């Protein structure tokens, strides 16, 4: 799937609390407390891309060769409020807290301890302000090894069950496997998070559709084990867009409504530093997909590459900067390890952007 014209909102500013549409320029951005007044138009000519920034009026009225209908449809997708996600309003950035259930994260005790520690960690993240807890039993970090399905089930099911009984936070399961999706849904998970966008397991599309749950579709190039060896793109920002748009269409064809889909450009998944920062700079582009967006940059290697921080635990400041870059571009869900720190940063951002502490109430 490849388009020839792409719209990216630029000129984004915090919206007044109750904008009178007649007196404010621009359009709301993807249901966020933000508006945009101009768009960058990217046009693909084969392997060449040209970009220019124009007003919203010019974007709709000018003849872009393929007609003006596409631009109007994209502006609608860019500005429409997003539906609730499993009951959670997406009218401002929400925090997804990471709960890894892998031996290297909670390994000091036996298997029972591993689950209990993960549950305790999830409860702490919920208390700190995570609206979603993302439970993962297979590391998909660069170079990570494959985990058999039985082992992944053994890791995540007790944690999903334990958290389901003890918190109102939404629970997502970070898995590429159909069987884990099915069993997690039965155990009370609210959201499926698949870093392969339902491409890894041939049964995953059916399992996801049958679950009726919302699904996070992430872009990755290649398999986690080898993905960062030699990633190739024509234009990374647009190639990721095309991939996600294609996956949305495949999901719709399989009976999953667009209202159940969330996209994620997949920071660190088959991307070198220059690819990652190009995507970070252009996040608002992905709102044209018309669905909520998730950003996961927490403690990732790009922070080390930019700022020489070899130990992931020392990457909290860079992770907060990435979260704010996302928030300022209308990202609805931010996936992080450090929930309390991210909550604080987002609260200061929201209050200062709105010019009112009342937004925090
Ligand atoms: C993510 C994500 C994820 N990231 C979603 N799920 C991971 N939806 C796991 C590095 O470069 O961004 N979005 N599930 C973790 N994967 C990585 C990838 C961890 C790269 C670290 C790096 O350091």
mmCIF file of C-alpha atoms and ligand atoms in Angstrom:
data_model
loop_
_atom_site.group_PDB
_atom_site.id
_atom_site.type_symbol
_atom_site.label_atom_id
_atom_site.label_comp_id
_atom_site.label_asym_id
_atom_site.label_seq_id
_atom_site.Cartn_x
_atom_site.Cartn_y
_atom_site.Cartn_z
ATOM 1 C CA UNK A 1 0.000 0.000 0.000
ATOM 2 C CA UNK A 2 1.547 3.315 -0.988
ATOM 3 C CA UNK A 3 0.022 6.772 -1.175
ATOM 4 C CA UNK A 4 1.270 9.729 -3.144
ATOM 5 C CA UNK A 5 0.152 12.531 -0.793
ATOM 6 C CA UNK A 6 0.526 12.745 2.989
ATOM 7 C CA UNK A 7 -0.560 15.495 5.401
ATOM 8 C CA UNK A 8 1.326 16.243 8.616
ATOM 9 C CA UNK A 9 -0.030 18.798 11.093
ATOM 10 C CA UNK A 10 2.540 21.451 11.958
ATOM 11 C CA UNK A 11 1.985 24.755 13.703
ATOM 12 C CA UNK A 12 0.484 22.932 16.707
ATOM 13 C CA UNK A 13 -0.528 25.049 19.707
ATOM 14 C CA UNK A 14 -2.409 24.396 22.969
ATOM 15 C CA UNK A 15 -6.143 24.892 22.478
ATOM 16 C CA UNK A 16 -8.074 27.245 24.740
ATOM 17 C CA UNK A 17 -10.209 25.257 27.186
ATOM 18 C CA UNK A 18 -13.484 25.925 25.370
ATOM 19 C CA UNK A 19 -12.568 26.968 21.856
ATOM 20 C CA UNK A 20 -15.246 28.810 19.966
ATOM 21 C CA UNK A 21 -14.719 27.188 16.574
ATOM 22 C CA UNK A 22 -15.797 30.377 14.833
ATOM 23 C CA UNK A 23 -13.071 32.518 16.393
ATOM 24 C CA UNK A 24 -10.029 30.216 16.486
ATOM 25 C CA UNK A 25 -7.894 29.429 13.517
ATOM 26 C CA UNK A 26 -7.047 25.867 12.582
ATOM 27 C CA UNK A 27 -8.515 22.532 13.611
ATOM 28 C CA UNK A 28 -8.437 20.425 16.778
ATOM 29 C CA UNK A 29 -5.707 17.751 16.696
ATOM 30 C CA UNK A 30 -6.985 14.186 17.149
ATOM 31 C CA UNK A 31 -9.181 14.989 20.133
ATOM 32 C CA UNK A 32 -6.255 16.390 22.129
ATOM 33 C CA UNK A 33 -6.081 19.779 23.903
ATOM 34 C CA UNK A 34 -4.206 21.042 20.833
ATOM 35 C CA UNK A 35 -4.944 22.735 17.514
ATOM 36 C CA UNK A 36 -2.993 22.982 14.259
ATOM 37 C CA UNK A 37 -3.002 25.744 11.703
ATOM 38 C CA UNK A 38 -0.808 24.465 8.891
ATOM 39 C CA UNK A 39 0.106 21.146 7.326
ATOM 40 C CA UNK A 40 3.214 19.832 5.685
ATOM 41 C CA UNK A 41 2.328 18.135 2.424
ATOM 42 C CA UNK A 42 4.649 15.310 1.446
ATOM 43 C CA UNK A 43 4.414 14.067 -2.116
ATOM 44 C CA UNK A 44 6.088 10.903 -3.282
ATOM 45 C CA UNK A 45 7.415 10.830 -6.815
ATOM 46 C CA UNK A 46 8.817 7.316 -7.053
ATOM 47 C CA UNK A 47 11.722 7.256 -4.641
ATOM 48 C CA UNK A 48 11.812 11.053 -4.346
ATOM 49 C CA UNK A 49 9.774 12.950 -1.737
ATOM 50 C CA UNK A 50 9.017 16.660 -1.829
ATOM 51 C CA UNK A 51 7.704 18.511 1.208
ATOM 52 C CA UNK A 52 6.143 21.942 1.652
ATOM 53 C CA UNK A 53 4.133 23.652 4.379
ATOM 54 C CA UNK A 54 0.777 25.200 3.474
ATOM 55 C CA UNK A 55 -2.328 26.590 5.180
ATOM 56 C CA UNK A 56 -5.309 24.303 5.768
ATOM 57 C CA UNK A 57 -7.279 26.212 3.160
ATOM 58 C CA UNK A 58 -4.585 25.695 0.530
ATOM 59 C CA UNK A 59 -4.329 22.007 1.418
ATOM 60 C CA UNK A 60 -8.002 21.480 0.584
ATOM 61 C CA UNK A 61 -8.414 23.899 -2.292
ATOM 62 C CA UNK A 62 -5.280 23.476 -4.312
ATOM 63 C CA UNK A 63 -5.252 20.804 -6.974
ATOM 64 C CA UNK A 64 -2.660 18.256 -5.822
ATOM 65 C CA UNK A 65 -2.866 16.306 -9.059
ATOM 66 C CA UNK A 66 -4.899 13.512 -7.547
ATOM 67 C CA UNK A 67 -7.757 15.901 -6.716
ATOM 68 C CA UNK A 68 -8.679 17.583 -3.464
ATOM 69 C CA UNK A 69 -10.837 14.878 -1.878
ATOM 70 C CA UNK A 70 -7.927 13.073 -0.198
ATOM 71 C CA UNK A 71 -6.721 16.201 1.608
ATOM 72 C CA UNK A 72 -10.204 16.913 2.983
ATOM 73 C CA UNK A 73 -10.528 13.323 4.194
ATOM 74 C CA UNK A 74 -7.112 13.454 5.842
ATOM 75 C CA UNK A 75 -7.959 16.702 7.641
ATOM 76 C CA UNK A 76 -11.095 15.048 9.000
ATOM 77 C CA UNK A 77 -9.054 12.042 10.206
ATOM 78 C CA UNK A 78 -6.449 14.373 11.738
ATOM 79 C CA UNK A 79 -8.948 16.387 13.732
ATOM 80 C CA UNK A 80 -11.742 13.980 14.771
ATOM 81 C CA UNK A 81 -11.918 13.094 18.471
ATOM 82 C CA UNK A 82 -10.984 9.480 19.134
ATOM 83 C CA UNK A 83 -13.465 7.034 20.668
ATOM 84 C CA UNK A 84 -12.939 5.814 24.212
ATOM 85 C CA UNK A 85 -10.501 2.956 24.602
ATOM 86 C CA UNK A 86 -12.108 0.207 26.722
ATOM 87 C CA UNK A 87 -13.956 2.995 28.560
ATOM 88 C CA UNK A 88 -10.930 5.302 28.903
ATOM 89 C CA UNK A 89 -11.411 8.786 27.406
ATOM 90 C CA UNK A 90 -8.522 9.671 25.070
ATOM 91 C CA UNK A 91 -8.918 13.444 25.291
ATOM 92 C CA UNK A 92 -5.416 13.875 26.774
ATOM 93 C CA UNK A 93 -2.219 11.824 27.027
ATOM 94 C CA UNK A 94 -2.652 8.629 29.041
ATOM 95 C CA UNK A 95 0.115 6.623 30.656
ATOM 96 C CA UNK A 96 0.694 2.925 29.982
ATOM 97 C CA UNK A 97 2.986 1.415 32.635
ATOM 98 C CA UNK A 98 5.295 -1.417 31.627
ATOM 99 C CA UNK A 99 5.130 -4.674 33.611
ATOM 100 C CA UNK A 100 7.770 -7.039 32.262
ATOM 101 C CA UNK A 101 7.399 -10.652 33.401
ATOM 102 C CA UNK A 102 10.684 -12.000 32.144
ATOM 103 C CA UNK A 103 13.291 -13.801 34.253
ATOM 104 C CA UNK A 104 15.736 -10.909 33.990
ATOM 105 C CA UNK A 105 13.191 -8.462 35.452
ATOM 106 C CA UNK A 106 11.729 -10.322 38.477
ATOM 107 C CA UNK A 107 14.053 -13.270 38.898
ATOM 108 C CA UNK A 108 15.363 -13.177 42.446
ATOM 109 C CA UNK A 109 12.821 -15.706 43.770
ATOM 110 C CA UNK A 110 10.998 -18.706 42.312
ATOM 111 C CA UNK A 111 8.066 -18.707 39.896
ATOM 112 C CA UNK A 112 5.540 -17.713 42.551
ATOM 113 C CA UNK A 113 7.728 -14.794 43.599
ATOM 114 C CA UNK A 114 8.083 -13.750 39.963
ATOM 115 C CA UNK A 115 4.306 -13.390 39.585
ATOM 116 C CA UNK A 116 3.831 -11.757 43.005
ATOM 117 C CA UNK A 117 6.580 -9.226 42.314
ATOM 118 C CA UNK A 118 5.132 -8.377 38.911
ATOM 119 C CA UNK A 119 1.656 -7.912 40.416
ATOM 120 C CA UNK A 120 3.045 -5.684 43.176
ATOM 121 C CA UNK A 121 4.936 -3.660 40.577
ATOM 122 C CA UNK A 122 1.785 -3.261 38.439
ATOM 123 C CA UNK A 123 -0.227 -2.079 41.461
ATOM 124 C CA UNK A 124 2.462 0.474 42.270
ATOM 125 C CA UNK A 125 2.414 1.795 38.685
ATOM 126 C CA UNK A 126 -1.392 2.069 38.798
ATOM 127 C CA UNK A 127 -1.154 4.041 42.050
ATOM 128 C CA UNK A 128 1.430 6.338 40.466
ATOM 129 C CA UNK A 129 -0.998 7.172 37.671
ATOM 130 C CA UNK A 130 -0.823 4.524 34.963
ATOM 131 C CA UNK A 131 -4.262 4.145 33.388
ATOM 132 C CA UNK A 132 -3.115 1.054 31.481
ATOM 133 C CA UNK A 133 -0.752 -1.736 32.606
ATOM 134 C CA UNK A 134 1.061 -3.540 29.794
ATOM 135 C CA UNK A 135 1.933 -7.119 30.760
ATOM 136 C CA UNK A 136 4.636 -8.773 28.658
ATOM 137 C CA UNK A 137 6.219 -12.225 28.964
ATOM 138 C CA UNK A 138 8.398 -12.134 25.849
ATOM 139 C CA UNK A 139 11.098 -9.508 25.516
ATOM 140 C CA UNK A 140 11.069 -7.932 22.061
ATOM 141 C CA UNK A 141 14.132 -5.812 22.725
ATOM 142 C CA UNK A 142 16.765 -5.909 19.968
ATOM 143 C CA UNK A 143 18.581 -9.251 20.097
ATOM 144 C CA UNK A 144 16.043 -10.894 22.443
ATOM 145 C CA UNK A 145 15.412 -14.623 22.102
ATOM 146 C CA UNK A 146 12.128 -16.295 21.210
ATOM 147 C CA UNK A 147 9.950 -17.525 24.106
ATOM 148 C CA UNK A 148 7.842 -20.689 23.597
ATOM 149 C CA UNK A 149 4.082 -20.246 24.029
ATOM 150 C CA UNK A 150 3.817 -22.434 27.170
ATOM 151 C CA UNK A 151 6.496 -20.383 28.898
ATOM 152 C CA UNK A 152 4.889 -17.096 27.891
ATOM 153 C CA UNK A 153 1.503 -18.270 29.208
ATOM 154 C CA UNK A 154 3.112 -19.415 32.454
ATOM 155 C CA UNK A 155 4.605 -15.967 32.927
ATOM 156 C CA UNK A 156 1.722 -13.663 32.029
ATOM 157 C CA UNK A 157 -1.528 -15.425 33.015
ATOM 158 C CA UNK A 158 -1.043 -15.330 36.819
ATOM 159 C CA UNK A 159 -0.069 -11.665 36.588
ATOM 160 C CA UNK A 160 -3.117 -10.737 34.475
ATOM 161 C CA UNK A 161 -5.398 -12.669 36.852
ATOM 162 C CA UNK A 162 -3.785 -11.139 39.927
ATOM 163 C CA UNK A 163 -3.982 -7.584 38.617
ATOM 164 C CA UNK A 164 -7.526 -8.054 37.293
ATOM 165 C CA UNK A 165 -8.683 -8.880 40.816
ATOM 166 C CA UNK A 166 -6.893 -5.932 42.423
ATOM 167 C CA UNK A 167 -7.019 -2.864 40.153
ATOM 168 C CA UNK A 168 -9.357 -0.915 37.906
ATOM 169 C CA UNK A 169 -6.497 0.048 35.588
ATOM 170 C CA UNK A 170 -6.892 -1.310 32.078
ATOM 171 C CA UNK A 171 -4.751 -4.346 31.346
ATOM 172 C CA UNK A 172 -3.040 -4.879 28.029
ATOM 173 C CA UNK A 173 -1.077 -7.972 27.047
ATOM 174 C CA UNK A 174 2.098 -7.496 25.036
ATOM 175 C CA UNK A 175 2.206 -10.599 22.838
ATOM 176 C CA UNK A 176 2.594 -11.772 19.245
ATOM 177 C CA UNK A 177 0.942 -15.157 19.842
ATOM 178 C CA UNK A 178 -2.694 -16.089 19.129
ATOM 179 C CA UNK A 179 -2.927 -18.526 22.042
ATOM 180 C CA UNK A 180 -1.632 -15.930 24.512
ATOM 181 C CA UNK A 181 -4.164 -13.419 23.135
ATOM 182 C CA UNK A 182 -7.029 -15.887 23.637
ATOM 183 C CA UNK A 183 -6.021 -16.946 27.149
ATOM 184 C CA UNK A 184 -5.237 -13.370 28.223
ATOM 185 C CA UNK A 185 -8.642 -12.189 26.967
ATOM 186 C CA UNK A 186 -10.326 -14.989 28.942
ATOM 187 C CA UNK A 187 -8.332 -13.945 32.035
ATOM 188 C CA UNK A 188 -9.695 -10.405 31.791
ATOM 189 C CA UNK A 189 -7.244 -8.446 29.627
ATOM 190 C CA UNK A 190 -8.775 -5.316 28.071
ATOM 191 C CA UNK A 191 -6.356 -4.603 25.218
ATOM 192 C CA UNK A 192 -4.042 -6.593 22.924
ATOM 193 C CA UNK A 193 -0.617 -5.127 22.149
ATOM 194 C CA UNK A 194 1.168 -6.830 19.256
ATOM 195 C CA UNK A 195 4.565 -5.466 18.175
ATOM 196 C CA UNK A 196 4.178 -7.437 14.929
ATOM 197 C CA UNK A 197 0.767 -5.850 14.145
ATOM 198 C CA UNK A 198 -0.801 -9.352 13.890
ATOM 199 C CA UNK A 199 1.723 -10.593 11.320
ATOM 200 C CA UNK A 200 3.894 -12.921 13.424
ATOM 201 C CA UNK A 201 1.376 -15.687 14.201
ATOM 202 C CA UNK A 202 -0.850 -16.727 11.272
ATOM 203 C CA UNK A 203 -3.714 -17.283 13.737
ATOM 204 C CA UNK A 204 -3.354 -13.944 15.502
ATOM 205 C CA UNK A 205 -5.723 -12.011 13.220
ATOM 206 C CA UNK A 206 -8.563 -14.464 13.899
ATOM 207 C CA UNK A 207 -7.795 -14.646 17.617
ATOM 208 C CA UNK A 208 -7.730 -10.861 17.890
ATOM 209 C CA UNK A 209 -10.966 -10.440 15.916
ATOM 210 C CA UNK A 210 -12.753 -13.088 17.996
ATOM 211 C CA UNK A 211 -11.621 -11.514 21.271
ATOM 212 C CA UNK A 212 -13.495 -8.318 20.439
ATOM 213 C CA UNK A 213 -10.720 -6.381 22.234
ATOM 214 C CA UNK A 214 -8.988 -3.219 21.024
ATOM 215 C CA UNK A 215 -5.615 -3.902 19.404
ATOM 216 C CA UNK A 216 -2.375 -1.941 19.251
ATOM 217 C CA UNK A 217 -0.739 -2.373 15.832
ATOM 218 C CA UNK A 218 2.957 -1.508 15.958
ATOM 219 C CA UNK A 219 5.343 -1.001 13.070
ATOM 220 C CA UNK A 220 8.496 -3.110 13.105
ATOM 221 C CA UNK A 221 10.889 -4.023 10.345
ATOM 222 C CA UNK A 222 12.202 -7.566 10.759
ATOM 223 C CA UNK A 223 12.236 -9.860 13.797
ATOM 224 C CA UNK A 224 13.464 -8.583 17.210
ATOM 225 C CA UNK A 225 16.531 -10.841 17.123
ATOM 226 C CA UNK A 226 18.037 -9.206 14.013
ATOM 227 C CA UNK A 227 15.859 -6.150 13.298
ATOM 228 C CA UNK A 228 18.434 -3.444 13.968
ATOM 229 C CA UNK A 229 21.230 -5.015 11.893
ATOM 230 C CA UNK A 230 20.387 -3.423 8.560
ATOM 231 C CA UNK A 231 17.035 -1.621 8.391
ATOM 232 C CA UNK A 232 16.122 -0.185 4.974
ATOM 233 C CA UNK A 233 13.610 2.532 4.128
ATOM 234 C CA UNK A 234 12.814 4.707 1.161
ATOM 235 C CA UNK A 235 11.440 7.427 3.499
ATOM 236 C CA UNK A 236 11.085 6.082 7.025
ATOM 237 C CA UNK A 237 8.252 8.398 8.112
ATOM 238 C CA UNK A 238 6.135 7.645 5.052
ATOM 239 C CA UNK A 239 7.039 3.946 4.872
ATOM 240 C CA UNK A 240 5.888 3.476 8.485
ATOM 241 C CA UNK A 241 2.670 5.347 7.627
ATOM 242 C CA UNK A 242 2.009 3.095 4.613
ATOM 243 C CA UNK A 243 2.648 -0.015 6.662
ATOM 244 C CA UNK A 244 0.240 1.027 9.429
ATOM 245 C CA UNK A 245 -2.427 2.096 6.932
ATOM 246 C CA UNK A 246 -2.099 -1.278 5.208
ATOM 247 C CA UNK A 247 -2.449 -3.145 8.512
ATOM 248 C CA UNK A 248 -5.558 -1.125 9.424
ATOM 249 C CA UNK A 249 -7.145 -2.129 6.105
ATOM 250 C CA UNK A 250 -6.256 -5.811 6.624
ATOM 251 C CA UNK A 251 -7.793 -5.679 10.124
ATOM 252 C CA UNK A 252 -10.963 -4.057 8.808
ATOM 253 C CA UNK A 253 -11.222 -6.751 6.123
ATOM 254 C CA UNK A 254 -10.950 -9.350 8.897
ATOM 255 C CA UNK A 255 -13.886 -7.785 10.709
ATOM 256 C CA UNK A 256 -12.071 -5.620 13.268
ATOM 257 C CA UNK A 257 -13.618 -2.144 13.223
ATOM 258 C CA UNK A 258 -11.316 0.861 12.988
ATOM 259 C CA UNK A 259 -12.698 2.083 16.347
ATOM 260 C CA UNK A 260 -10.850 -0.854 17.981
ATOM 261 C CA UNK A 261 -7.447 -0.038 16.491
ATOM 262 C CA UNK A 262 -4.508 1.913 17.889
ATOM 263 C CA UNK A 263 -1.276 2.493 15.964
ATOM 264 C CA UNK A 264 2.329 2.800 17.091
ATOM 265 C CA UNK A 265 5.326 3.746 14.911
ATOM 266 C CA UNK A 266 7.583 1.323 16.842
ATOM 267 C CA UNK A 267 10.552 3.310 18.119
ATOM 268 C CA UNK A 268 13.639 1.066 18.145
ATOM 269 C CA UNK A 269 12.078 -1.726 16.076
ATOM 270 C CA UNK A 270 14.204 -2.093 12.937
ATOM 271 C CA UNK A 271 15.316 1.532 13.037
ATOM 272 C CA UNK A 272 18.669 3.225 13.308
ATOM 273 C CA UNK A 273 19.102 6.478 15.225
ATOM 274 C CA UNK A 274 18.375 8.670 12.199
ATOM 275 C CA UNK A 275 15.198 6.682 11.539
ATOM 276 C CA UNK A 276 14.049 6.954 15.171
ATOM 277 C CA UNK A 277 14.535 10.717 15.376
ATOM 278 C CA UNK A 278 12.889 11.245 11.979
ATOM 279 C CA UNK A 279 9.827 9.385 13.272
ATOM 280 C CA UNK A 280 9.851 11.266 16.611
ATOM 281 C CA UNK A 281 9.917 14.582 14.736
ATOM 282 C CA UNK A 282 6.964 13.583 12.550
ATOM 283 C CA UNK A 283 4.682 11.773 15.026
ATOM 284 C CA UNK A 284 1.720 14.042 14.251
ATOM 285 C CA UNK A 285 1.731 12.562 10.724
ATOM 286 C CA UNK A 286 0.243 9.319 12.048
ATOM 287 C CA UNK A 287 -2.946 11.010 13.269
ATOM 288 C CA UNK A 288 -3.997 10.965 9.598
ATOM 289 C CA UNK A 289 -4.598 7.234 10.133
ATOM 290 C CA UNK A 290 -7.676 8.347 12.080
ATOM 291 C CA UNK A 291 -7.031 6.207 15.168
ATOM 292 C CA UNK A 292 -5.338 6.794 18.532
ATOM 293 C CA UNK A 293 -1.536 6.625 18.642
ATOM 294 C CA UNK A 294 0.842 5.069 21.153
ATOM 295 C CA UNK A 295 4.487 6.029 21.645
ATOM 296 C CA UNK A 296 7.043 3.763 23.316
ATOM 297 C CA UNK A 297 10.471 5.354 23.685
ATOM 298 C CA UNK A 298 11.016 4.752 27.404
ATOM 299 C CA UNK A 299 14.651 3.932 28.317
ATOM 300 C CA UNK A 300 15.375 2.908 24.715
ATOM 301 C CA UNK A 301 18.768 2.870 23.050
ATOM 302 C CA UNK A 302 18.092 5.976 20.969
ATOM 303 C CA UNK A 303 18.512 7.963 24.208
ATOM 304 C CA UNK A 304 21.972 6.426 24.635
ATOM 305 C CA UNK A 305 22.850 7.156 21.014
ATOM 306 C CA UNK A 306 21.764 10.781 21.355
ATOM 307 C CA UNK A 307 23.177 11.460 24.790
ATOM 308 C CA UNK A 308 25.646 8.713 25.772
ATOM 309 C CA UNK A 309 23.703 6.923 28.536
ATOM 310 C CA UNK A 310 24.751 3.262 28.397
ATOM 311 C CA UNK A 311 22.687 2.111 31.399
ATOM 312 C CA UNK A 312 18.918 2.021 30.634
ATOM 313 C CA UNK A 313 18.160 2.962 34.265
ATOM 314 C CA UNK A 314 19.920 6.300 33.708
ATOM 315 C CA UNK A 315 17.698 7.169 30.728
ATOM 316 C CA UNK A 316 14.729 8.576 32.677
ATOM 317 C CA UNK A 317 15.364 12.255 31.763
ATOM 318 C CA UNK A 318 15.611 11.385 28.061
ATOM 319 C CA UNK A 319 12.467 9.253 28.381
ATOM 320 C CA UNK A 320 10.579 12.215 29.865
ATOM 321 C CA UNK A 321 11.733 14.442 27.006
ATOM 322 C CA UNK A 322 10.465 11.845 24.526
ATOM 323 C CA UNK A 323 7.114 11.651 26.358
ATOM 324 C CA UNK A 324 6.717 15.438 26.125
ATOM 325 C CA UNK A 325 7.641 15.438 22.431
ATOM 326 C CA UNK A 326 4.834 12.903 22.007
ATOM 327 C CA UNK A 327 2.326 14.844 24.119
ATOM 328 C CA UNK A 328 3.041 18.051 22.205
ATOM 329 C CA UNK A 329 2.216 16.185 18.973
ATOM 330 C CA UNK A 330 -1.047 14.764 20.299
ATOM 331 C CA UNK A 331 0.048 11.213 21.152
ATOM 332 C CA UNK A 332 -2.783 9.684 23.199
ATOM 333 C CA UNK A 333 -0.936 6.840 24.959
ATOM 334 C CA UNK A 334 2.620 6.928 26.275
ATOM 335 C CA UNK A 335 4.216 3.589 27.230
ATOM 336 C CA UNK A 336 6.754 4.031 30.032
ATOM 337 C CA UNK A 337 8.713 2.349 32.811
ATOM 338 C CA UNK A 338 8.807 5.431 35.065
ATOM 339 C CA UNK A 339 5.170 6.260 35.691
ATOM 340 C CA UNK A 340 5.505 8.718 38.601
ATOM 341 C CA UNK A 341 8.134 10.771 36.781
ATOM 342 C CA UNK A 342 6.103 10.756 33.554
ATOM 343 C CA UNK A 343 2.914 11.754 35.409
ATOM 344 C CA UNK A 344 4.756 14.723 36.936
ATOM 345 C CA UNK A 345 6.187 15.820 33.587
ATOM 346 C CA UNK A 346 2.830 15.505 31.807
ATOM 347 C CA UNK A 347 1.010 17.369 34.600
ATOM 348 C CA UNK A 348 3.410 20.309 34.321
ATOM 349 C CA UNK A 349 3.094 20.224 30.537
ATOM 350 C CA UNK A 350 -0.729 20.139 30.626
ATOM 351 C CA UNK A 351 -1.158 22.876 33.216
ATOM 352 C CA UNK A 352 1.402 25.139 31.576
ATOM 353 C CA UNK A 353 0.058 24.555 28.073
ATOM 354 C CA UNK A 354 -3.493 25.318 29.240
ATOM 355 C CA UNK A 355 -2.427 28.226 31.459
ATOM 356 C CA UNK A 356 -4.628 26.722 34.159
ATOM 357 C CA UNK A 357 -4.121 24.296 37.009
ATOM 358 C CA UNK A 358 -7.805 23.324 36.677
ATOM 359 C CA UNK A 359 -6.991 20.903 33.846
ATOM 360 C CA UNK A 360 -5.452 18.633 36.491
ATOM 361 C CA UNK A 361 -8.674 18.297 38.481
HETATM 362 C C1 LIG B 1 6.626 -0.295 21.958
HETATM 363 C C2 LIG B 1 7.111 -1.448 22.639
HETATM 364 C C3 LIG B 1 6.156 -2.482 22.908
HETATM 365 N N1 LIG B 1 8.402 -1.607 23.014
HETATM 366 C C4 LIG B 1 4.468 -1.214 21.891
HETATM 367 N N2 LIG B 1 4.859 -2.332 22.540
HETATM 368 C C5 LIG B 1 8.783 -2.742 23.612
HETATM 369 N N3 LIG B 1 3.164 -1.089 21.499
HETATM 370 C C6 LIG B 1 7.854 -3.755 23.882
HETATM 371 C C7 LIG B 1 15.919 -0.165 22.388
HETATM 372 O O1 LIG B 1 16.166 0.363 21.289
HETATM 373 O O2 LIG B 1 7.421 0.717 21.659
HETATM 374 N N4 LIG B 1 5.334 -0.209 21.601
HETATM 375 N N5 LIG B 1 6.569 -3.612 23.538
HETATM 376 C C8 LIG B 1 10.219 -2.912 24.007
HETATM 377 N N6 LIG B 1 11.056 -3.053 22.864
HETATM 378 C C9 LIG B 1 12.282 -2.403 22.754
HETATM 379 C C10 LIG B 1 12.725 -2.004 21.495
HETATM 380 C C11 LIG B 1 13.023 -2.092 23.887
HETATM 381 C C12 LIG B 1 13.916 -1.285 21.364
HETATM 382 C C13 LIG B 1 14.220 -1.401 23.772
HETATM 383 C C14 LIG B 1 14.678 -0.967 22.518
HETATM 384 O O3 LIG B 1 16.624 -0.004 23.395
#
